[in-house]
Tab-separated table of N, CA and C in Angstrom:
chain	number	residue	atom	x	y	z
P	201	MET	N	0.853	-1.152	0.000
P	201	MET	CA	0.000	0.000	0.000
P	201	MET	C	0.904	1.222	0.000
P	202	SER	N	0.600	2.163	-0.826
P	202	SER	CA	1.422	3.365	-0.884
P	202	SER	C	0.569	4.587	-0.618
P	203	LEU	N	1.229	5.643	-0.335
P	203	LEU	CA	0.548	6.891	-0.024
P	203	LEU	C	-0.002	7.481	-1.306
P	204	GLY	N	-1.297	7.691	-1.364
P	204	GLY	CA	-1.915	8.280	-2.537
P	204	GLY	C	-1.863	9.796	-2.463
P	205	ALA	N	-1.950	10.436	-3.610
P	205	ALA	CA	-1.901	11.895	-3.651
P	205	ALA	C	-3.077	12.503	-2.906
P	206	GLY	N	-4.196	11.803	-2.824
P	206	GLY	CA	-5.361	12.299	-2.113
P	206	GLY	C	-5.169	12.347	-0.616
P	207	GLN	N	-4.159	11.672	-0.090
P	207	GLN	CA	-3.915	11.662	1.341
P	207	GLN	C	-3.015	12.806	1.790
P	208	LEU	N	-2.462	13.551	0.871
P	208	LEU	CA	-1.601	14.672	1.229
P	208	LEU	C	-2.437	15.917	1.462
P	209	PHE	N	-2.033	16.711	2.439
P	209	PHE	CA	-2.689	17.978	2.706
P	209	PHE	C	-2.223	19.010	1.680
P	210	PRO	N	-2.962	20.101	1.537
P	210	PRO	CA	-2.479	21.175	0.653
P	210	PRO	C	-1.121	21.688	1.150
P	211	ALA	N	-0.238	21.973	0.236
P	211	ALA	CA	1.122	22.463	0.501
P	211	ALA	C	2.000	21.425	1.200
P	212	GLU	N	1.582	20.169	1.193
P	212	GLU	CA	2.407	19.103	1.775
P	212	GLU	C	3.090	18.360	0.631
P	213	ARG	N	4.357	18.060	0.818
P	213	ARG	CA	5.088	17.333	-0.227
P	213	ARG	C	5.898	16.199	0.395
P	214	VAL	N	6.089	15.147	-0.374
P	214	VAL	CA	6.824	13.972	0.090
P	214	VAL	C	8.317	14.260	0.021
P	215	LEU	N	9.002	14.037	1.165
P	215	LEU	CA	10.447	14.212	1.226
P	215	LEU	C	11.188	12.887	1.034
P	216	TRP	N	10.583	11.803	1.559
P	216	TRP	CA	11.203	10.477	1.466
P	216	TRP	C	10.115	9.425	1.624
P	217	SER	N	10.308	8.318	0.941
P	217	SER	CA	9.381	7.198	1.056
P	217	SER	C	10.182	5.913	0.945
P	218	GLY	N	9.816	4.928	1.741
P	218	GLY	CA	10.530	3.658	1.704
P	218	GLY	C	9.858	2.614	2.560
P	219	ALA	N	10.436	1.438	2.534
P	219	ALA	CA	9.924	0.312	3.309
P	219	ALA	C	11.082	-0.298	4.098
P	220	PRO	N	10.765	-1.021	5.168
P	220	PRO	CA	11.843	-1.645	5.944
P	220	PRO	C	12.631	-2.642	5.094
P	221	ILE	N	13.944	-2.614	5.270
P	221	ILE	CA	14.811	-3.541	4.559
P	221	ILE	C	15.113	-4.745	5.448
P	222	ARG	N	15.301	-4.472	6.720
P	222	ARG	CA	15.634	-5.510	7.694
P	222	ARG	C	14.499	-5.574	8.696
P	223	PHE	N	14.160	-6.777	9.106
P	223	PHE	CA	13.045	-6.982	10.016
P	223	PHE	C	13.575	-7.509	11.344
P	224	PRO	N	13.642	-6.661	12.368
P	224	PRO	CA	14.205	-7.104	13.646
P	224	PRO	C	13.322	-8.148	14.310
P	225	LEU	N	13.945	-9.190	14.827
P	225	LEU	CA	13.198	-10.242	15.500
P	225	LEU	C	12.832	-9.828	16.914
P	226	PHE	N	13.785	-9.268	17.643
P	226	PHE	CA	13.535	-8.880	19.029
P	226	PHE	C	13.490	-7.369	19.173
P	227	ASP	N	12.737	-6.944	20.146
P	227	ASP	CA	12.556	-5.540	20.469
P	227	ASP	C	13.009	-5.347	21.913
P	228	PHE	N	13.242	-4.114	22.320
P	228	PHE	CA	13.699	-3.875	23.693
P	228	PHE	C	12.655	-4.311	24.718
P	229	ARG	N	11.362	-4.282	24.367
P	229	ARG	CA	10.319	-4.708	25.307
P	229	ARG	C	10.292	-6.222	25.493
P	230	ASP	N	10.879	-6.968	24.557
P	230	ASP	CA	10.868	-8.426	24.660
P	230	ASP	C	11.663	-8.930	25.849
P	231	TRP	N	12.594	-8.146	26.338
P	231	TRP	CA	13.372	-8.568	27.504
P	231	TRP	C	12.501	-8.629	28.747
P	232	LEU	N	11.355	-7.961	28.726
P	232	LEU	CA	10.397	-8.051	29.817
P	232	LEU	C	9.353	-9.131	29.530
P	233	PHE	N	8.806	-9.143	28.326
P	233	PHE	CA	7.699	-10.035	28.009
P	233	PHE	C	8.121	-11.487	27.811
P	234	LEU	N	9.324	-11.745	27.332
P	234	LEU	CA	9.773	-13.117	27.128
P	234	LEU	C	9.862	-13.889	28.447
P	235	PRO	N	10.514	-13.367	29.485
P	235	PRO	CA	10.519	-14.088	30.766
P	235	PRO	C	9.119	-14.218	31.370
P	236	LEU	N	8.278	-13.200	31.185
P	236	LEU	CA	6.916	-13.266	31.688
P	236	LEU	C	6.131	-14.371	30.979
P	237	GLY	N	6.332	-14.514	29.685
P	237	GLY	CA	5.692	-15.585	28.927
P	237	GLY	C	6.172	-16.958	29.370
P	238	LEU	N	7.480	-17.072	29.601
P	238	LEU	CA	8.020	-18.343	30.091
P	238	LEU	C	7.454	-18.691	31.460
P	239	LEU	N	7.261	-17.691	32.291
P	239	LEU	CA	6.674	-17.903	33.616
P	239	LEU	C	5.233	-18.406	33.498
P	240	CYS	N	4.469	-17.826	32.584
P	240	CYS	CA	3.078	-18.270	32.375
P	240	CYS	C	3.021	-19.707	31.874
P	241	VAL	N	3.883	-20.065	30.940
P	241	VAL	CA	3.905	-21.434	30.420
P	241	VAL	C	4.347	-22.402	31.518
P	242	ALA	N	5.320	-21.996	32.346
P	242	ALA	CA	5.759	-22.849	33.446
P	242	ALA	C	4.623	-23.050	34.454
P	243	GLU	N	3.850	-21.997	34.712
P	243	GLU	CA	2.704	-22.107	35.619
P	243	GLU	C	1.670	-23.081	35.064
P	244	ALA	N	1.414	-23.004	33.772
P	244	ALA	CA	0.457	-23.928	33.149
P	244	ALA	C	0.969	-25.362	33.230
P	245	ALA	N	2.266	-25.561	33.001
P	245	ALA	CA	2.837	-26.905	33.087
P	245	ALA	C	2.772	-27.436	34.522
P	246	PHE	N	3.060	-26.574	35.498
P	246	PHE	CA	2.979	-26.977	36.900
P	246	PHE	C	1.549	-27.380	37.251
P	247	ASN	N	0.562	-26.590	36.808
P	247	ASN	CA	-0.835	-26.927	37.068
P	247	ASN	C	-1.231	-28.236	36.402
P	248	GLU	N	-0.684	-28.524	35.236
P	248	GLU	CA	-0.984	-29.782	34.546
P	248	GLU	C	-0.441	-30.963	35.333
P	249	ILE	N	0.753	-30.818	35.870
P	249	ILE	CA	1.344	-31.892	36.677
P	249	ILE	C	0.512	-32.113	37.938
P	250	GLU	N	0.100	-31.032	38.570
P	250	GLU	CA	-0.737	-31.142	39.766
P	250	GLU	C	-2.088	-31.778	39.434
P	251	ALA	N	-2.632	-31.475	38.278
P	251	ALA	CA	-3.923	-32.045	37.885
P	251	ALA	C	-3.797	-33.543	37.644
P	252	LEU	N	-2.656	-33.993	37.164
P	252	LEU	CA	-2.453	-35.421	36.949
P	252	LEU	C	-2.322	-36.166	38.278
P	253	ARG	N	-1.800	-35.516	39.289
P	253	ARG	CA	-1.633	-36.139	40.602
P	253	ARG	C	-2.953	-36.250	41.354
P	254	ALA	N	-3.810	-35.288	41.190
P	254	ALA	CA	-5.081	-35.275	41.921
P	254	ALA	C	-6.202	-34.987	40.941
P	255	THR	N	-7.391	-35.205	41.376
P	255	THR	CA	-8.536	-34.887	40.522
P	255	THR	C	-8.735	-33.382	40.546
P	256	ALA	N	-8.790	-32.801	39.399
P	256	ALA	CA	-8.928	-31.348	39.297
P	256	ALA	C	-10.270	-31.009	38.663
P	257	GLY	N	-10.828	-29.920	39.068
P	257	GLY	CA	-12.100	-29.478	38.525
P	257	GLY	C	-11.917	-28.723	37.221
P	258	GLU	N	-13.027	-28.267	36.662
P	258	GLU	CA	-12.989	-27.535	35.395
P	258	GLU	C	-12.292	-26.190	35.544
P	259	LEU	N	-12.421	-25.574	36.696
P	259	LEU	CA	-11.818	-24.264	36.898
P	259	LEU	C	-10.295	-24.324	36.743
P	260	ILE	N	-9.698	-25.382	37.237
P	260	ILE	CA	-8.245	-25.540	37.096
P	260	ILE	C	-7.875	-25.701	35.623
P	261	GLY	N	-8.685	-26.417	34.867
P	261	GLY	CA	-8.417	-26.588	33.432
P	261	GLY	C	-8.496	-25.268	32.674
P	262	VAL	N	-9.470	-24.446	33.005
P	262	VAL	CA	-9.598	-23.132	32.375
P	262	VAL	C	-8.410	-22.255	32.757
P	263	TRP	N	-8.034	-22.295	34.024
P	263	TRP	CA	-6.892	-21.515	34.510
P	263	TRP	C	-5.608	-21.927	33.786
P	264	ARG	N	-5.398	-23.246	33.640
P	264	ARG	CA	-4.227	-23.772	32.921
P	264	ARG	C	-4.216	-23.279	31.482
P	265	GLY	N	-5.375	-23.395	30.824
P	265	GLY	CA	-5.467	-22.978	29.421
P	265	GLY	C	-5.205	-21.499	29.245
P	266	PHE	N	-5.737	-20.700	30.161
P	266	PHE	CA	-5.528	-19.259	30.102
P	266	PHE	C	-4.043	-18.926	30.213
P	267	PHE	N	-3.366	-19.502	31.201
P	267	PHE	CA	-1.943	-19.216	31.375
P	267	PHE	C	-1.117	-19.730	30.203
P	268	ALA	N	-1.484	-20.866	29.660
P	268	ALA	CA	-0.741	-21.399	28.517
P	268	ALA	C	-0.891	-20.480	27.302
P	269	LEU	N	-2.104	-20.004	27.030
P	269	LEU	CA	-2.322	-19.121	25.884
P	269	LEU	C	-1.631	-17.768	26.059
P	270	VAL	N	-1.724	-17.203	27.252
P	270	VAL	CA	-1.051	-15.931	27.503
P	270	VAL	C	0.460	-16.104	27.351
P	271	GLY	N	0.987	-17.171	27.897
P	271	GLY	CA	2.424	-17.419	27.797
P	271	GLY	C	2.882	-17.602	26.364
P	272	LEU	N	2.131	-18.369	25.578
P	272	LEU	CA	2.499	-18.576	24.176
P	272	LEU	C	2.420	-17.284	23.375
P	273	TYR	N	1.414	-16.462	23.678
P	273	TYR	CA	1.335	-15.174	22.980
P	273	TYR	C	2.533	-14.296	23.333
P	274	LEU	N	2.890	-14.249	24.619
P	274	LEU	CA	4.016	-13.408	25.030
P	274	LEU	C	5.337	-13.907	24.461
P	275	ILE	N	5.456	-15.214	24.271
P	275	ILE	CA	6.699	-15.771	23.731
P	275	ILE	C	6.740	-15.675	22.209
P	276	LEU	N	5.694	-16.151	21.531
P	276	LEU	CA	5.710	-16.234	20.069
P	276	LEU	C	4.776	-15.255	19.368
P	277	GLY	N	3.600	-15.055	19.912
P	277	GLY	CA	2.583	-14.253	19.231
P	277	GLY	C	3.020	-12.838	18.934
P	278	ARG	N	3.656	-12.198	19.900
P	278	ARG	CA	4.128	-10.833	19.696
P	278	ARG	C	5.170	-10.772	18.588
P	279	LEU	N	6.059	-11.758	18.542
P	279	LEU	CA	7.094	-11.773	17.509
P	279	LEU	C	6.485	-11.953	16.127
P	280	ILE	N	5.512	-12.852	16.016
P	280	ILE	CA	4.874	-13.129	14.730
P	280	ILE	C	4.085	-11.915	14.252
P	281	MET	N	3.309	-11.294	15.132
P	281	MET	CA	2.530	-10.119	14.745
P	281	MET	C	3.447	-8.964	14.337
P	282	ARG	N	4.552	-8.794	15.023
P	282	ARG	CA	5.499	-7.735	14.671
P	282	ARG	C	6.086	-7.985	13.286
P	283	GLN	N	6.395	-9.244	12.977
P	283	GLN	CA	6.938	-9.558	11.656
P	283	GLN	C	5.931	-9.240	10.552
P	284	TYR	N	4.665	-9.616	10.744
P	284	TYR	CA	3.637	-9.295	9.750
P	284	TYR	C	3.504	-7.787	9.558
P	285	ALA	N	3.471	-7.044	10.656
P	285	ALA	CA	3.306	-5.596	10.572
P	285	ALA	C	4.510	-4.942	9.901
P	286	THR	N	5.718	-5.393	10.223
P	286	THR	CA	6.923	-4.776	9.676
P	286	THR	C	7.096	-5.102	8.204
P	287	ARG	N	6.803	-6.324	7.805
P	287	ARG	CA	6.982	-6.711	6.406
P	287	ARG	C	6.054	-5.969	5.461
P	288	SER	N	4.895	-5.568	5.941
P	288	SER	CA	3.946	-4.870	5.065
P	288	SER	C	4.010	-3.355	5.225
P	289	ALA	N	4.892	-2.859	6.060
P	289	ALA	CA	4.941	-1.421	6.343
P	289	ALA	C	5.520	-0.636	5.173
P	290	ARG	N	5.037	0.562	5.048
P	290	ARG	CA	5.544	1.512	4.062
P	290	ARG	C	5.614	2.864	4.758
P	291	TYR	N	6.795	3.482	4.765
P	291	TYR	CA	7.003	4.747	5.449
P	291	TYR	C	7.013	5.888	4.440
P	292	THR	N	6.393	6.992	4.839
P	292	THR	CA	6.429	8.208	4.026
P	292	THR	C	6.708	9.383	4.956
P	293	VAL	N	7.719	10.172	4.610
P	293	VAL	CA	8.055	11.375	5.367
P	293	VAL	C	7.707	12.564	4.476
P	294	THR	N	6.845	13.428	4.994
P	294	THR	CA	6.503	14.648	4.272
P	294	THR	C	7.080	15.838	5.031
P	295	ASN	N	6.847	17.019	4.516
P	295	ASN	CA	7.357	18.207	5.197
P	295	ASN	C	6.553	18.536	6.452
P	296	ARG	N	5.440	17.801	6.712
P	296	ARG	CA	4.617	18.055	7.892
P	296	ARG	C	4.451	16.867	8.825
P	297	ARG	N	4.576	15.646	8.293
P	297	ARG	CA	4.276	14.478	9.122
P	297	ARG	C	4.998	13.234	8.635
P	298	ILE	N	4.905	12.192	9.464
P	298	ILE	CA	5.422	10.864	9.122
P	298	ILE	C	4.224	9.932	9.048
P	299	ILE	N	4.118	9.198	7.953
P	299	ILE	CA	2.973	8.317	7.707
P	299	ILE	C	3.480	6.886	7.612
P	300	VAL	N	2.790	5.970	8.314
P	300	VAL	CA	3.129	4.549	8.265
P	300	VAL	C	1.892	3.798	7.787
P	301	ASP	N	1.982	3.205	6.608
P	301	ASP	CA	0.923	2.360	6.061
P	301	ASP	C	1.323	0.919	6.293
P	302	SER	N	0.370	0.080	6.718
P	302	SER	CA	0.667	-1.345	6.875
P	302	SER	C	-0.587	-2.166	6.616
P	303	ASN	N	-0.391	-3.452	6.434
P	303	ASN	CA	-1.469	-4.381	6.174
P	303	ASN	C	-1.181	-5.642	6.985
P	304	VAL	N	-1.920	-5.831	8.073
P	304	VAL	CA	-1.712	-6.986	8.948
P	304	VAL	C	-2.952	-7.865	8.885
P	305	LEU	N	-2.773	-9.076	8.394
P	305	LEU	CA	-3.855	-10.050	8.295
P	305	LEU	C	-5.070	-9.482	7.562
P	306	GLY	N	-4.814	-8.762	6.481
P	306	GLY	CA	-5.884	-8.204	5.665
P	306	GLY	C	-6.460	-6.897	6.170
P	307	ARG	N	-5.998	-6.409	7.285
P	307	ARG	CA	-6.496	-5.151	7.844
P	307	ARG	C	-5.501	-4.035	7.527
P	308	LYS	N	-5.932	-3.107	6.687
P	308	LYS	CA	-5.063	-2.004	6.288
P	308	LYS	C	-5.158	-0.881	7.305
P	309	THR	N	-3.994	-0.394	7.712
P	309	THR	CA	-3.967	0.727	8.654
P	309	THR	C	-3.106	1.843	8.082
P	310	ASN	N	-3.456	3.048	8.446
P	310	ASN	CA	-2.722	4.234	8.038
P	310	ASN	C	-2.582	5.104	9.272
P	311	ARG	N	-1.372	5.148	9.838
P	311	ARG	CA	-1.121	5.965	11.017
P	311	ARG	C	-0.203	7.101	10.627
P	312	PHE	N	-0.390	8.238	11.253
P	312	PHE	CA	0.531	9.342	11.012
P	312	PHE	C	0.694	10.165	12.273
P	313	ARG	N	1.830	10.834	12.340
P	313	ARG	CA	2.122	11.774	13.433
P	313	ARG	C	2.742	13.008	12.808
P	314	TYR	N	2.332	14.151	13.310
P	314	TYR	CA	2.923	15.403	12.848
P	314	TYR	C	4.341	15.523	13.378
P	315	LEU	N	5.211	16.086	12.567
P	315	LEU	CA	6.609	16.263	12.978
P	315	LEU	C	6.713	17.136	14.214
P	316	SER	N	5.810	18.101	14.356
P	316	SER	CA	5.854	18.987	15.517
P	316	SER	C	5.519	18.246	16.812
P	317	GLU	N	4.818	17.113	16.731
P	317	GLU	CA	4.459	16.324	17.915
P	317	GLU	C	5.590	15.413	18.364
P	318	LEU	N	6.502	15.124	17.470
P	318	LEU	CA	7.566	14.159	17.744
P	318	LEU	C	8.799	14.847	18.307
P	319	GLY	N	9.542	14.099	19.092
P	319	GLY	CA	10.819	14.595	19.582
P	319	GLY	C	11.866	14.534	18.487
P	320	ALA	N	13.050	14.921	18.816
P	320	ALA	CA	14.153	14.875	17.857
P	320	ALA	C	14.435	13.425	17.469
P	321	PRO	N	14.679	13.164	16.194
P	321	PRO	CA	14.952	11.785	15.771
P	321	PRO	C	16.320	11.312	16.264
P	322	MET	N	16.359	10.073	16.732
P	322	MET	CA	17.606	9.454	17.171
P	322	MET	C	17.841	8.215	16.307
P	323	CYS	N	19.019	8.101	15.760
P	323	CYS	CA	19.330	6.997	14.856
P	323	CYS	C	20.190	5.951	15.544
P	324	ARG	N	19.894	4.719	15.265
P	324	ARG	CA	20.754	3.605	15.650
P	324	ARG	C	21.045	2.858	14.356
P	325	ILE	N	22.262	3.003	13.887
P	325	ILE	CA	22.618	2.484	12.573
P	325	ILE	C	23.408	1.197	12.721
P	326	GLY	N	23.028	0.210	11.930
P	326	GLY	CA	23.694	-1.082	11.926
P	326	GLY	C	24.566	-1.229	10.687
P	327	ARG	N	24.621	-2.449	10.207
P	327	ARG	CA	25.434	-2.748	9.024
P	327	ARG	C	24.842	-2.122	7.765
P	328	ASN	N	25.678	-1.715	6.861
P	328	ASN	CA	25.306	-1.207	5.549
P	328	ASN	C	24.385	0.013	5.607
P	329	GLY	N	24.422	0.773	6.684
P	329	GLY	CA	23.603	1.964	6.784
P	329	GLY	C	22.154	1.721	7.136
P	330	VAL	N	21.761	0.462	7.284
P	330	VAL	CA	20.385	0.133	7.655
P	330	VAL	C	20.251	0.309	9.156
P	331	GLY	N	19.205	1.019	9.582
P	331	GLY	CA	19.061	1.262	11.007
P	331	GLY	C	17.644	1.611	11.399
P	332	ASN	N	17.495	1.996	12.646
P	332	ASN	CA	16.203	2.370	13.205
P	332	ASN	C	16.234	3.845	13.570
P	333	ILE	N	15.101	4.511	13.373
P	333	ILE	CA	14.952	5.910	13.760
P	333	ILE	C	13.879	5.954	14.829
P	334	ARG	N	14.230	6.510	15.970
P	334	ARG	CA	13.320	6.538	17.122
P	334	ARG	C	13.023	7.988	17.496
P	335	PHE	N	11.756	8.231	17.883
P	335	PHE	CA	11.305	9.572	18.271
P	335	PHE	C	10.843	9.601	19.711
P	336	GLY	N	11.341	8.771	20.534
P	336	GLY	CA	10.875	8.640	21.908
P	336	GLY	C	10.626	7.164	22.174
P	337	ARG	N	9.732	6.874	23.075
P	337	ARG	CA	9.505	5.485	23.453
P	337	ARG	C	8.596	4.726	22.498
P	338	SER	N	7.614	5.403	21.915
P	338	SER	CA	6.622	4.666	21.162
P	338	SER	C	6.791	4.730	19.645
P	339	GLU	N	7.156	5.843	19.108
P	339	GLU	CA	7.227	5.997	17.660
P	339	GLU	C	8.611	5.653	17.139
P	340	ARG	N	8.633	4.859	16.058
P	340	ARG	CA	9.911	4.520	15.448
P	340	ARG	C	9.719	3.985	14.050
P	341	LEU	N	10.758	4.103	13.264
P	341	LEU	CA	10.822	3.525	11.933
P	341	LEU	C	11.949	2.500	11.968
P	342	VAL	N	11.658	1.248	11.644
P	342	VAL	CA	12.668	0.191	11.748
P	342	VAL	C	13.126	-0.254	10.361
P	343	GLY	N	14.371	-0.691	10.289
P	343	GLY	CA	14.912	-1.255	9.059
P	343	GLY	C	15.018	-0.264	7.919
P	344	VAL	N	15.317	0.987	8.223
P	344	VAL	CA	15.368	2.032	7.198
P	344	VAL	C	16.728	2.002	6.508
P	345	SER	N	16.704	1.943	5.189
P	345	SER	CA	17.933	1.999	4.412
P	345	SER	C	18.474	3.416	4.446
P	346	ASP	N	19.772	3.568	4.599
P	346	ASP	CA	20.432	4.871	4.703
P	346	ASP	C	19.771	5.705	5.799
P	347	ALA	N	19.674	5.111	6.988
P	347	ALA	CA	18.961	5.710	8.117
P	347	ALA	C	19.537	7.062	8.524
P	348	HIS	N	20.832	7.232	8.412
P	348	HIS	CA	21.450	8.497	8.816
P	348	HIS	C	20.927	9.660	7.968
P	349	THR	N	20.841	9.465	6.659
P	349	THR	CA	20.344	10.504	5.760
P	349	THR	C	18.879	10.817	6.036
P	350	VAL	N	18.068	9.785	6.249
P	350	VAL	CA	16.644	9.980	6.533
P	350	VAL	C	16.474	10.701	7.867
P	351	CYS	N	17.280	10.352	8.840
P	351	CYS	CA	17.229	11.000	10.153
P	351	CYS	C	17.541	12.497	10.033
P	352	GLU	N	18.565	12.840	9.261
P	352	GLU	CA	18.906	14.245	9.044
P	352	GLU	C	17.800	14.977	8.300
P	353	LEU	N	17.179	14.308	7.339
P	353	LEU	CA	16.082	14.891	6.571
P	353	LEU	C	14.899	15.231	7.486
P	354	ILE	N	14.580	14.325	8.398
P	354	ILE	CA	13.483	14.551	9.347
P	354	ILE	C	13.826	15.702	10.295
P	355	ALA	N	15.069	15.730	10.788
P	355	ALA	CA	15.486	16.801	11.709
P	355	ALA	C	15.419	18.166	11.004
P	356	GLU	N	15.832	18.242	9.748
P	356	GLU	CA	15.750	19.496	8.998
P	356	GLU	C	14.305	19.927	8.799
P	357	ALA	N	13.416	18.981	8.497
P	357	ALA	CA	12.004	19.306	8.310
P	357	ALA	C	11.398	19.810	9.617
P	358	GLN	N	11.796	19.219	10.732
P	358	GLN	CA	11.302	19.684	12.026
P	358	GLN	C	11.781	21.110	12.311
P	359	GLN	N	13.029	21.398	11.993
P	359	GLN	CA	13.561	22.749	12.213
P	359	GLN	C	12.848	23.767	11.342
P	360	ARG	N	12.554	23.415	10.091
P	360	ARG	CA	11.834	24.325	9.201
P	360	ARG	C	10.433	24.606	9.723
P	361	GLN	N	9.805	23.601	10.332
P	361	GLN	CA	8.460	23.805	10.872
P	361	GLN	C	8.475	24.742	12.069
P	362	ARG	N	9.502	24.656	12.882
P	362	ARG	CA	9.598	25.481	14.088
P	362	ARG	C	9.949	26.932	13.763
P	363	ALA	N	10.611	27.125	12.628
P	363	ALA	CA	11.069	28.494	12.254
P	363	ALA	C	9.928	29.322	11.676
């Protein structure tokens, strides 16, 4: 999905457009959720062992299933959903905003943030100039080719808006 001309505001122009080149498997939040998921799966396994030793009611079975599903989602589900979202993402930087188009499981989304709402872009560049651009804790562009140049382009656009 690409940004159509009808989605641009008057006097808005595209400065850069691209898609992720590299798809990160782990995120900084995974260091919290992965152990939590393992704990949930271990709890479900412990409850299963206890249920085999004694007669357990239906409530214990529901509790086991709930913990097993939550644990599996925290371990694998988040990673899989992130991969789907990142692979279908398309980034567009205009002189006023950053637009992220994606298609996850047939559901098309179009999110945008104004440059004036975002903090200064911070780049983390890896091999071959491919890197991530972060604007704080929540907003980021991952797997951007020539991330340093795009980061400078965004910073210049932000300065022009403030002037």
